[in-house]
Amino acid sequence: MSSNAATREVAEDLSPFLKIYTDGTYERLIESPYFPPVIKDPTTGVSSKDVTDAAIPVRIFLPEITDPNKKIPILIHFHAGGFIVGSIFSANDFKYLNALSSATKTLIIAVEYRLVPEHFLPAAYEDSEAAVNWICSHALEKTQIQKDLWISTHGDFSKIFIQGDSSGSNISYNLTMRFSSIPLPGNLKISGLILTHPGFCSSIPIAGDSDGDLHLRKIWTYCFPNVPGGIDSPYINPFFVDDASLSAMGCSKLLVAVAENDTLKVKGLAFAERMKKCGYPGSVETVESYGEGHCFHVSDPHGENAKILFGKFSEFINSEKTREHKGSWRRILVGMIHQCKILITSYSCCCNKSVKRRIHEGGLCTM
């Protein structure tokens, strides 16, 4: 904070991210000091490195593997921060992605997109698309990019997943929608999309919405001031997107993760419901972390709830399932009594019967 911040008049308060003052200056409220990558983390065995000469800067996380030529799924990650704060090069993101790579056994490629207010939207979307294209270009025999050895050697280009947290989920959603009509290099396909505590808005309230949604609208209006449609732009409001477009979303399956105490939970679940009914041919699953708030897994990646959430990510990534059997849905309650619980729900677009299972400590009970 600058020395005269306390005496300046605030023109707009976008806490906890940003304050804009009447004199035209601004103050970013969350800083992300650089935290270096490591070769073979002593706890997880994950190695990490920065690639700053790519189209867009990235940090890569490679889990410990014994086969020097082993191919593993690629997980392209977009960080949280309301388009305003955050960095993949921060200590928090290092701890989080280091743990996530170890838990899912994926080659994580985290993207450092440009932030507001230095670069208003759609800069973050443009950077993110450029990064995905750069990553996919590694699958081509002839390409003008300088290939990264870790990606070329260990990336399984038949298993590409996109994942983001909060605003990063919004970016992930928009990219996957775009790739339904714009081909990736080598005509590669996105195997799955993981939206973690996704940031969506709408001018039409959804039952259960809170004041947190109103604040998100304010942030969105600032970050993308001239976007057609405003709060109902297809960038931020998937509920105004027609069924034909949603059903063509460019991935084979979808996982939406929400947290019980998160103000964004309602729209996350509503989006999953919309995807089940729009004609989307892939599987749609939801995961709810009980007793947790927004992006809890980023600040506490070694907590029990985070570990269970990462386990669900791993199951989603490594499962060959791309669609539920027609006519069925299942709901599984996973957890430990008096400890963390996660509600996992997977659906098909058409259903006429149900199976419920509840798993507690050491037991399986069919309901």
mmCIF file of C-alpha atoms in Angstrom:
data_model
loop_
_atom_site.group_PDB
_atom_site.id
_atom_site.type_symbol
_atom_site.label_atom_id
_atom_site.label_comp_id
_atom_site.label_asym_id
_atom_site.label_seq_id
_atom_site.Cartn_x
_atom_site.Cartn_y
_atom_site.Cartn_z
ATOM 1 C CA MET A 1 0.000 0.000 0.000
ATOM 2 C CA SER A 2 1.340 3.452 -0.910
ATOM 3 C CA SER A 3 1.926 5.997 1.843
ATOM 4 C CA ASN A 4 -1.042 8.173 0.881
ATOM 5 C CA ALA A 5 -3.511 5.351 0.173
ATOM 6 C CA ALA A 6 -5.366 6.014 3.429
ATOM 7 C CA THR A 7 -5.977 9.669 2.495
ATOM 8 C CA ARG A 8 -7.143 9.127 -1.078
ATOM 9 C CA GLU A 9 -10.819 8.960 -1.953
ATOM 10 C CA VAL A 10 -11.978 5.570 -3.203
ATOM 11 C CA ALA A 11 -13.881 5.719 -6.471
ATOM 12 C CA GLU A 12 -14.586 1.992 -6.654
ATOM 13 C CA ASP A 13 -13.979 -0.765 -4.143
ATOM 14 C CA LEU A 14 -13.481 -4.220 -5.645
ATOM 15 C CA SER A 15 -12.218 -5.828 -2.454
ATOM 16 C CA PRO A 16 -10.612 -8.213 -1.853
ATOM 17 C CA PHE A 17 -8.886 -7.621 -5.194
ATOM 18 C CA LEU A 18 -8.600 -3.942 -6.028
ATOM 19 C CA LYS A 19 -9.345 -0.372 -5.013
ATOM 20 C CA ILE A 20 -9.578 2.382 -7.614
ATOM 21 C CA TYR A 21 -9.102 5.976 -6.459
ATOM 22 C CA THR A 22 -10.566 9.211 -7.781
ATOM 23 C CA ASP A 23 -7.127 10.448 -8.792
ATOM 24 C CA GLY A 24 -6.881 7.624 -11.343
ATOM 25 C CA THR A 25 -4.518 5.415 -9.343
ATOM 26 C CA TYR A 26 -5.320 1.946 -8.092
ATOM 27 C CA GLU A 27 -4.155 -0.436 -5.411
ATOM 28 C CA ARG A 28 -3.969 -4.210 -5.872
ATOM 29 C CA LEU A 29 -4.926 -5.690 -2.503
ATOM 30 C CA ILE A 30 -3.382 -9.136 -2.946
ATOM 31 C CA GLU A 31 0.205 -9.485 -4.064
ATOM 32 C CA SER A 32 1.773 -12.662 -5.458
ATOM 33 C CA PRO A 33 5.535 -12.632 -4.849
ATOM 34 C CA TYR A 34 7.561 -14.981 -7.016
ATOM 35 C CA PHE A 35 8.213 -18.455 -5.589
ATOM 36 C CA PRO A 36 10.789 -20.552 -7.478
ATOM 37 C CA PRO A 37 10.140 -23.987 -8.985
ATOM 38 C CA VAL A 38 12.052 -27.042 -7.751
ATOM 39 C CA ILE A 39 13.468 -30.216 -9.208
ATOM 40 C CA LYS A 40 12.024 -33.203 -7.343
ATOM 41 C CA ASP A 41 10.172 -31.756 -4.395
ATOM 42 C CA PRO A 42 11.288 -33.662 -1.257
ATOM 43 C CA THR A 43 7.696 -34.280 -0.133
ATOM 44 C CA THR A 44 5.891 -35.171 -3.373
ATOM 45 C CA GLY A 45 8.691 -35.958 -5.812
ATOM 46 C CA VAL A 46 7.108 -33.518 -8.282
ATOM 47 C CA SER A 47 9.486 -31.446 -10.405
ATOM 48 C CA SER A 48 8.562 -28.011 -11.697
ATOM 49 C CA LYS A 49 10.027 -25.419 -14.019
ATOM 50 C CA ASP A 50 9.177 -22.110 -15.673
ATOM 51 C CA VAL A 51 8.944 -21.627 -19.419
ATOM 52 C CA THR A 52 8.995 -17.902 -20.082
ATOM 53 C CA ASP A 53 10.005 -17.915 -23.733
ATOM 54 C CA ALA A 54 6.742 -19.564 -24.843
ATOM 55 C CA ALA A 55 3.835 -17.723 -26.465
ATOM 56 C CA ILE A 56 2.540 -17.111 -22.932
ATOM 57 C CA PRO A 57 4.573 -17.792 -19.747
ATOM 58 C CA VAL A 58 3.784 -21.132 -18.116
ATOM 59 C CA ARG A 59 4.921 -23.208 -15.147
ATOM 60 C CA ILE A 60 5.052 -26.975 -15.650
ATOM 61 C CA PHE A 61 4.652 -29.611 -12.930
ATOM 62 C CA LEU A 62 5.879 -33.144 -13.668
ATOM 63 C CA PRO A 63 5.026 -35.895 -11.166
ATOM 64 C CA GLU A 64 7.609 -38.483 -10.206
ATOM 65 C CA ILE A 65 7.703 -41.264 -12.817
ATOM 66 C CA THR A 66 10.078 -44.195 -13.175
ATOM 67 C CA ASP A 67 9.775 -44.692 -16.947
ATOM 68 C CA PRO A 68 11.692 -41.871 -18.685
ATOM 69 C CA ASN A 69 9.391 -42.133 -21.717
ATOM 70 C CA LYS A 70 6.064 -42.564 -19.924
ATOM 71 C CA LYS A 71 3.140 -40.560 -21.308
ATOM 72 C CA ILE A 72 0.702 -39.068 -18.798
ATOM 73 C CA PRO A 73 -2.462 -36.916 -19.086
ATOM 74 C CA ILE A 74 -2.026 -33.187 -19.624
ATOM 75 C CA LEU A 75 -3.890 -30.822 -17.295
ATOM 76 C CA ILE A 76 -3.927 -27.189 -18.449
ATOM 77 C CA HIS A 77 -4.616 -24.946 -15.455
ATOM 78 C CA PHE A 78 -5.917 -21.368 -15.117
ATOM 79 C CA HIS A 79 -5.603 -19.676 -11.737
ATOM 80 C CA ALA A 80 -8.194 -17.810 -9.684
ATOM 81 C CA GLY A 81 -8.207 -14.112 -8.738
ATOM 82 C CA GLY A 82 -11.171 -12.379 -10.356
ATOM 83 C CA PHE A 83 -9.072 -11.599 -13.460
ATOM 84 C CA ILE A 84 -7.279 -9.034 -11.250
ATOM 85 C CA VAL A 85 -4.899 -10.848 -8.869
ATOM 86 C CA GLY A 86 -3.042 -14.142 -8.634
ATOM 87 C CA SER A 87 -0.084 -15.778 -10.324
ATOM 88 C CA ILE A 88 1.021 -19.304 -11.131
ATOM 89 C CA PHE A 89 4.466 -18.235 -9.909
ATOM 90 C CA SER A 90 3.230 -17.557 -6.339
ATOM 91 C CA ALA A 91 3.892 -19.682 -3.246
ATOM 92 C CA ASN A 92 0.198 -20.579 -2.858
ATOM 93 C CA ASP A 93 -0.110 -21.803 -6.428
ATOM 94 C CA PHE A 94 3.154 -23.724 -6.166
ATOM 95 C CA LYS A 95 1.959 -25.650 -3.109
ATOM 96 C CA TYR A 96 -1.456 -26.251 -4.657
ATOM 97 C CA LEU A 97 -0.324 -27.395 -8.105
ATOM 98 C CA ASN A 98 2.566 -29.395 -6.682
ATOM 99 C CA ALA A 99 0.064 -31.358 -4.568
ATOM 100 C CA LEU A 100 -2.444 -31.624 -7.427
ATOM 101 C CA SER A 101 0.140 -33.004 -9.866
ATOM 102 C CA SER A 102 1.197 -35.605 -7.309
ATOM 103 C CA ALA A 103 -2.404 -36.637 -6.565
ATOM 104 C CA THR A 104 -3.594 -36.851 -10.171
ATOM 105 C CA LYS A 105 -0.349 -38.032 -11.800
ATOM 106 C CA THR A 106 -0.790 -35.415 -14.494
ATOM 107 C CA LEU A 107 1.567 -33.113 -16.348
ATOM 108 C CA ILE A 108 0.186 -29.768 -15.200
ATOM 109 C CA ILE A 109 0.819 -26.740 -17.384
ATOM 110 C CA ALA A 110 -0.277 -23.576 -15.564
ATOM 111 C CA VAL A 111 -0.823 -20.433 -17.621
ATOM 112 C CA GLU A 112 0.212 -16.912 -16.593
ATOM 113 C CA TYR A 113 -2.364 -14.758 -18.387
ATOM 114 C CA ARG A 114 -2.428 -10.944 -18.256
ATOM 115 C CA LEU A 115 -4.412 -9.255 -15.486
ATOM 116 C CA VAL A 116 -6.809 -6.329 -15.097
ATOM 117 C CA PRO A 117 -6.381 -3.326 -14.776
ATOM 118 C CA GLU A 118 -3.130 -3.283 -16.740
ATOM 119 C CA HIS A 119 -4.855 -5.343 -19.427
ATOM 120 C CA PHE A 120 -8.640 -5.388 -19.474
ATOM 121 C CA LEU A 121 -10.577 -8.368 -20.780
ATOM 122 C CA PRO A 122 -10.532 -10.036 -23.263
ATOM 123 C CA ALA A 123 -6.720 -10.082 -22.796
ATOM 124 C CA ALA A 124 -6.861 -13.023 -20.357
ATOM 125 C CA TYR A 125 -8.999 -15.034 -22.788
ATOM 126 C CA GLU A 126 -6.659 -14.275 -25.678
ATOM 127 C CA ASP A 127 -3.555 -15.235 -23.686
ATOM 128 C CA SER A 128 -5.160 -18.457 -22.518
ATOM 129 C CA GLU A 129 -6.158 -19.491 -26.020
ATOM 130 C CA ALA A 130 -2.635 -18.759 -27.271
ATOM 131 C CA ALA A 131 -1.193 -20.904 -24.474
ATOM 132 C CA VAL A 132 -3.441 -23.884 -25.286
ATOM 133 C CA ASN A 133 -2.506 -23.624 -28.962
ATOM 134 C CA TRP A 134 1.190 -23.530 -28.024
ATOM 135 C CA ILE A 135 0.803 -26.630 -25.856
ATOM 136 C CA CYS A 136 -1.084 -28.552 -28.539
ATOM 137 C CA SER A 137 1.479 -27.591 -31.172
ATOM 138 C CA HIS A 138 3.897 -29.947 -29.407
ATOM 139 C CA ALA A 139 1.955 -32.823 -30.983
ATOM 140 C CA LEU A 140 2.891 -31.689 -34.493
ATOM 141 C CA GLU A 141 5.956 -33.106 -36.228
ATOM 142 C CA LYS A 142 6.560 -29.834 -38.019
ATOM 143 C CA THR A 143 5.982 -26.671 -36.049
ATOM 144 C CA GLN A 144 7.529 -23.243 -35.689
ATOM 145 C CA ILE A 145 7.469 -23.297 -31.895
ATOM 146 C CA GLN A 146 10.410 -24.253 -29.718
ATOM 147 C CA LYS A 147 9.178 -27.458 -28.112
ATOM 148 C CA ASP A 148 9.517 -28.064 -24.402
ATOM 149 C CA LEU A 149 11.114 -31.431 -23.623
ATOM 150 C CA TRP A 150 8.827 -32.298 -20.695
ATOM 151 C CA ILE A 151 5.697 -31.689 -22.768
ATOM 152 C CA SER A 152 7.006 -33.518 -25.832
ATOM 153 C CA THR A 153 8.331 -36.494 -23.875
ATOM 154 C CA HIS A 154 5.651 -37.006 -21.248
ATOM 155 C CA GLY A 155 2.466 -35.335 -22.542
ATOM 156 C CA ASP A 156 -0.286 -37.699 -23.709
ATOM 157 C CA PHE A 157 -2.064 -35.632 -26.349
ATOM 158 C CA SER A 158 -4.989 -38.047 -26.425
ATOM 159 C CA LYS A 159 -5.746 -37.034 -22.825
ATOM 160 C CA ILE A 160 -5.868 -33.239 -22.596
ATOM 161 C CA PHE A 161 -7.876 -31.740 -19.740
ATOM 162 C CA ILE A 162 -8.589 -28.096 -18.945
ATOM 163 C CA GLN A 163 -9.132 -26.982 -15.351
ATOM 164 C CA GLY A 164 -9.528 -23.659 -13.604
ATOM 165 C CA ASP A 165 -10.525 -22.161 -10.272
ATOM 166 C CA SER A 166 -13.118 -19.374 -9.974
ATOM 167 C CA SER A 167 -12.274 -16.840 -12.721
ATOM 168 C CA GLY A 168 -9.893 -19.472 -14.066
ATOM 169 C CA SER A 169 -12.918 -21.756 -14.422
ATOM 170 C CA ASN A 170 -14.636 -19.019 -16.386
ATOM 171 C CA ILE A 171 -11.629 -18.908 -18.727
ATOM 172 C CA SER A 172 -11.639 -22.711 -18.980
ATOM 173 C CA TYR A 173 -15.330 -22.761 -19.887
ATOM 174 C CA ASN A 174 -14.930 -20.085 -22.554
ATOM 175 C CA LEU A 175 -11.950 -21.836 -24.112
ATOM 176 C CA THR A 176 -13.785 -25.143 -24.303
ATOM 177 C CA MET A 177 -16.776 -23.455 -25.906
ATOM 178 C CA ARG A 178 -14.491 -21.786 -28.430
ATOM 179 C CA PHE A 179 -12.750 -25.052 -29.295
ATOM 180 C CA SER A 180 -16.101 -26.529 -30.291
ATOM 181 C CA SER A 181 -15.857 -24.490 -33.508
ATOM 182 C CA ILE A 182 -12.163 -23.543 -33.767
ATOM 183 C CA PRO A 183 -9.874 -26.569 -34.319
ATOM 184 C CA LEU A 184 -6.805 -27.071 -32.162
ATOM 185 C CA PRO A 185 -3.386 -27.750 -33.758
ATOM 186 C CA GLY A 186 -3.260 -31.302 -35.066
ATOM 187 C CA ASN A 187 -7.052 -31.416 -34.699
ATOM 188 C CA LEU A 188 -6.532 -32.451 -31.077
ATOM 189 C CA LYS A 189 -9.541 -32.790 -28.792
ATOM 190 C CA ILE A 190 -10.171 -31.770 -25.192
ATOM 191 C CA SER A 191 -10.884 -34.934 -23.201
ATOM 192 C CA GLY A 192 -12.505 -33.225 -20.240
ATOM 193 C CA LEU A 193 -13.256 -29.950 -18.480
ATOM 194 C CA ILE A 194 -13.025 -29.401 -14.710
ATOM 195 C CA LEU A 195 -14.729 -26.255 -13.448
ATOM 196 C CA THR A 196 -13.783 -25.632 -9.821
ATOM 197 C CA HIS A 197 -15.986 -23.049 -8.062
ATOM 198 C CA PRO A 198 -16.795 -21.459 -11.436
ATOM 199 C CA GLY A 199 -17.403 -17.734 -11.782
ATOM 200 C CA PHE A 200 -20.703 -17.172 -13.611
ATOM 201 C CA CYS A 201 -23.247 -14.333 -13.415
ATOM 202 C CA SER A 202 -26.732 -13.544 -14.663
ATOM 203 C CA SER A 203 -29.120 -10.608 -14.566
ATOM 204 C CA ILE A 204 -31.874 -13.079 -13.692
ATOM 205 C CA PRO A 205 -31.493 -14.323 -10.106
ATOM 206 C CA ILE A 206 -31.347 -18.038 -9.395
ATOM 207 C CA ALA A 207 -33.011 -19.338 -6.240
ATOM 208 C CA GLY A 208 -30.436 -19.358 -3.457
ATOM 209 C CA ASP A 209 -28.224 -16.596 -4.886
ATOM 210 C CA SER A 210 -26.595 -14.312 -2.331
ATOM 211 C CA ASP A 211 -25.151 -10.810 -2.224
ATOM 212 C CA GLY A 212 -21.834 -12.315 -3.314
ATOM 213 C CA ASP A 213 -23.274 -12.612 -6.797
ATOM 214 C CA LEU A 214 -23.966 -8.860 -6.863
ATOM 215 C CA HIS A 215 -20.323 -8.178 -6.007
ATOM 216 C CA LEU A 216 -19.193 -10.499 -8.791
ATOM 217 C CA ARG A 217 -21.348 -8.533 -11.230
ATOM 218 C CA LYS A 218 -19.544 -5.366 -10.154
ATOM 219 C CA ILE A 219 -16.143 -6.966 -10.691
ATOM 220 C CA TRP A 220 -17.162 -8.273 -14.115
ATOM 221 C CA THR A 221 -18.445 -4.872 -15.247
ATOM 222 C CA TYR A 222 -15.119 -3.310 -14.301
ATOM 223 C CA CYS A 223 -12.967 -6.026 -15.877
ATOM 224 C CA PHE A 224 -14.811 -6.095 -19.219
ATOM 225 C CA PRO A 225 -16.506 -2.676 -19.437
ATOM 226 C CA ASN A 226 -17.511 -2.705 -23.102
ATOM 227 C CA VAL A 227 -18.491 -6.321 -23.603
ATOM 228 C CA PRO A 228 -21.741 -6.724 -25.569
ATOM 229 C CA GLY A 229 -24.493 -7.973 -23.305
ATOM 230 C CA GLY A 230 -22.808 -6.779 -20.126
ATOM 231 C CA ILE A 231 -23.642 -9.128 -17.271
ATOM 232 C CA ASP A 232 -25.511 -11.364 -19.711
ATOM 233 C CA SER A 233 -22.604 -11.707 -22.120
ATOM 234 C CA PRO A 234 -21.984 -15.351 -23.074
ATOM 235 C CA TYR A 235 -18.526 -14.922 -21.541
ATOM 236 C CA ILE A 236 -19.999 -14.743 -18.036
ATOM 237 C CA ASN A 237 -23.590 -15.971 -18.377
ATOM 238 C CA PRO A 238 -23.877 -19.525 -19.784
ATOM 239 C CA PHE A 239 -27.598 -19.517 -18.964
ATOM 240 C CA PHE A 240 -28.236 -17.181 -21.906
ATOM 241 C CA VAL A 241 -26.368 -19.464 -24.327
ATOM 242 C CA ASP A 242 -28.646 -21.542 -26.553
ATOM 243 C CA ASP A 243 -28.886 -25.306 -26.151
ATOM 244 C CA ALA A 244 -27.340 -26.057 -29.532
ATOM 245 C CA SER A 245 -24.172 -24.149 -28.645
ATOM 246 C CA LEU A 246 -23.889 -25.627 -25.152
ATOM 247 C CA SER A 247 -24.485 -29.169 -26.373
ATOM 248 C CA ALA A 248 -21.568 -28.770 -28.795
ATOM 249 C CA MET A 249 -19.100 -27.789 -26.044
ATOM 250 C CA GLY A 250 -15.683 -28.972 -27.123
ATOM 251 C CA CYS A 251 -14.932 -31.679 -24.540
ATOM 252 C CA SER A 252 -15.966 -35.279 -23.951
ATOM 253 C CA LYS A 253 -16.982 -34.922 -20.306
ATOM 254 C CA LEU A 254 -17.524 -32.301 -17.614
ATOM 255 C CA LEU A 255 -16.906 -32.104 -13.864
ATOM 256 C CA VAL A 256 -18.233 -29.154 -11.849
ATOM 257 C CA ALA A 257 -16.835 -28.778 -8.312
ATOM 258 C CA VAL A 258 -18.566 -26.547 -5.752
ATOM 259 C CA ALA A 259 -18.153 -25.822 -2.039
ATOM 260 C CA GLU A 260 -20.988 -25.747 0.496
ATOM 261 C CA ASN A 261 -20.206 -22.269 1.864
ATOM 262 C CA ASP A 262 -19.297 -20.655 -1.449
ATOM 263 C CA THR A 263 -21.568 -17.903 -2.800
ATOM 264 C CA LEU A 264 -20.849 -19.211 -6.317
ATOM 265 C CA LYS A 265 -22.183 -22.677 -5.488
ATOM 266 C CA VAL A 266 -25.735 -22.030 -6.707
ATOM 267 C CA LYS A 267 -24.758 -21.035 -10.217
ATOM 268 C CA GLY A 268 -22.193 -23.815 -10.456
ATOM 269 C CA LEU A 269 -24.839 -26.429 -9.727
ATOM 270 C CA ALA A 270 -27.350 -24.666 -11.974
ATOM 271 C CA PHE A 271 -24.843 -24.765 -14.829
ATOM 272 C CA ALA A 272 -24.342 -28.507 -14.358
ATOM 273 C CA GLU A 273 -28.123 -28.982 -14.472
ATOM 274 C CA ARG A 274 -28.293 -26.925 -17.654
ATOM 275 C CA MET A 275 -25.610 -29.088 -19.275
ATOM 276 C CA LYS A 276 -27.546 -32.241 -18.443
ATOM 277 C CA LYS A 277 -30.664 -30.920 -20.178
ATOM 278 C CA CYS A 278 -29.232 -29.146 -23.232
ATOM 279 C CA GLY A 279 -28.413 -32.269 -25.258
ATOM 280 C CA TYR A 280 -24.707 -32.394 -24.396
ATOM 281 C CA PRO A 281 -23.615 -35.989 -25.203
ATOM 282 C CA GLY A 282 -20.855 -36.286 -22.605
ATOM 283 C CA SER A 283 -21.086 -37.196 -18.935
ATOM 284 C CA VAL A 284 -21.745 -34.439 -16.389
ATOM 285 C CA GLU A 285 -20.614 -34.852 -12.787
ATOM 286 C CA THR A 286 -20.775 -32.590 -9.762
ATOM 287 C CA VAL A 287 -18.741 -32.634 -6.567
ATOM 288 C CA GLU A 288 -19.656 -30.658 -3.447
ATOM 289 C CA SER A 289 -17.146 -30.144 -0.637
ATOM 290 C CA TYR A 290 -19.005 -29.787 2.647
ATOM 291 C CA GLY A 291 -18.019 -27.259 5.291
ATOM 292 C CA GLU A 292 -15.722 -25.421 2.882
ATOM 293 C CA GLY A 293 -15.616 -22.006 1.234
ATOM 294 C CA HIS A 294 -14.456 -20.558 -2.053
ATOM 295 C CA CYS A 295 -11.172 -22.016 -3.360
ATOM 296 C CA PHE A 296 -10.360 -23.647 -0.014
ATOM 297 C CA HIS A 297 -8.190 -26.220 -1.806
ATOM 298 C CA VAL A 298 -5.827 -23.532 -3.092
ATOM 299 C CA SER A 299 -5.023 -22.152 0.361
ATOM 300 C CA ASP A 300 -5.054 -25.563 2.057
ATOM 301 C CA PRO A 301 -4.050 -28.174 -0.555
ATOM 302 C CA HIS A 302 -2.927 -30.672 2.099
ATOM 303 C CA GLY A 303 -6.194 -30.623 4.063
ATOM 304 C CA GLU A 304 -8.412 -33.705 4.102
ATOM 305 C CA ASN A 305 -11.150 -32.110 2.006
ATOM 306 C CA ALA A 306 -8.633 -31.011 -0.610
ATOM 307 C CA LYS A 307 -7.155 -34.499 -0.763
ATOM 308 C CA ILE A 308 -10.582 -36.017 -1.377
ATOM 309 C CA LEU A 309 -11.346 -33.390 -4.016
ATOM 310 C CA PHE A 310 -8.052 -34.105 -5.788
ATOM 311 C CA GLY A 311 -8.905 -37.789 -5.628
ATOM 312 C CA LYS A 312 -12.134 -37.060 -7.490
ATOM 313 C CA PHE A 313 -10.168 -35.069 -10.072
ATOM 314 C CA SER A 314 -7.843 -38.051 -10.523
ATOM 315 C CA GLU A 315 -10.773 -40.428 -10.938
ATOM 316 C CA PHE A 316 -12.353 -38.119 -13.512
ATOM 317 C CA ILE A 317 -9.111 -37.699 -15.473
ATOM 318 C CA ASN A 318 -8.044 -41.328 -15.468
ATOM 319 C CA SER A 319 -11.459 -42.884 -16.078
ATOM 320 C CA GLU A 320 -12.272 -43.879 -19.633
ATOM 321 C CA LYS A 321 -15.936 -43.066 -19.061
ATOM 322 C CA THR A 322 -17.203 -40.257 -21.267
ATOM 323 C CA ARG A 323 -20.935 -40.821 -20.873
ATOM 324 C CA GLU A 324 -23.271 -42.272 -18.313
ATOM 325 C CA HIS A 325 -25.329 -45.306 -19.324
ATOM 326 C CA LYS A 326 -28.618 -44.075 -20.719
ATOM 327 C CA GLY A 327 -31.416 -44.153 -18.218
ATOM 328 C CA SER A 328 -29.318 -43.998 -15.086
ATOM 329 C CA TRP A 329 -27.837 -41.566 -12.631
ATOM 330 C CA ARG A 330 -25.974 -42.144 -9.434
ATOM 331 C CA ARG A 331 -25.265 -40.171 -6.319
ATOM 332 C CA ILE A 332 -22.409 -41.136 -4.062
ATOM 333 C CA LEU A 333 -21.649 -39.662 -0.677
ATOM 334 C CA VAL A 334 -17.966 -40.081 0.089
ATOM 335 C CA GLY A 335 -16.310 -39.138 3.347
ATOM 336 C CA MET A 336 -15.723 -39.905 6.967
ATOM 337 C CA ILE A 337 -18.201 -39.378 9.802
ATOM 338 C CA HIS A 338 -17.562 -36.094 11.664
ATOM 339 C CA GLN A 339 -14.868 -35.222 9.101
ATOM 340 C CA CYS A 340 -14.909 -34.036 5.488
ATOM 341 C CA LYS A 341 -17.630 -35.104 3.104
ATOM 342 C CA ILE A 342 -17.980 -34.682 -0.607
ATOM 343 C CA LEU A 343 -21.172 -35.159 -2.524
ATOM 344 C CA ILE A 344 -20.475 -36.607 -5.940
ATOM 345 C CA THR A 345 -23.259 -36.647 -8.437
ATOM 346 C CA SER A 346 -23.062 -37.832 -12.017
ATOM 347 C CA TYR A 347 -25.929 -37.709 -14.404
ATOM 348 C CA SER A 348 -26.939 -38.577 -17.934
ATOM 349 C CA CYS A 349 -29.105 -36.308 -20.010
ATOM 350 C CA CYS A 350 -31.941 -38.869 -19.907
ATOM 351 C CA CYS A 351 -32.815 -40.717 -16.719
ATOM 352 C CA ASN A 352 -35.579 -43.026 -15.593
ATOM 353 C CA LYS A 353 -34.141 -44.819 -12.571
ATOM 354 C CA SER A 354 -31.717 -44.056 -9.751
ATOM 355 C CA VAL A 355 -29.192 -45.764 -7.558
ATOM 356 C CA LYS A 356 -27.955 -44.156 -4.358
ATOM 357 C CA ARG A 357 -24.955 -45.297 -2.421
ATOM 358 C CA ARG A 358 -23.592 -43.960 0.801
ATOM 359 C CA ILE A 359 -20.033 -44.711 1.780
ATOM 360 C CA HIS A 360 -18.882 -44.096 5.350
ATOM 361 C CA GLU A 361 -15.916 -45.259 7.354
ATOM 362 C CA GLY A 362 -15.161 -48.819 6.298
ATOM 363 C CA GLY A 363 -18.634 -49.534 4.948
ATOM 364 C CA LEU A 364 -20.883 -49.333 1.904
ATOM 365 C CA CYS A 365 -24.609 -49.026 2.374
ATOM 366 C CA THR A 366 -27.003 -49.166 -0.574
ATOM 367 C CA MET A 367 -30.009 -46.918 -0.208
#
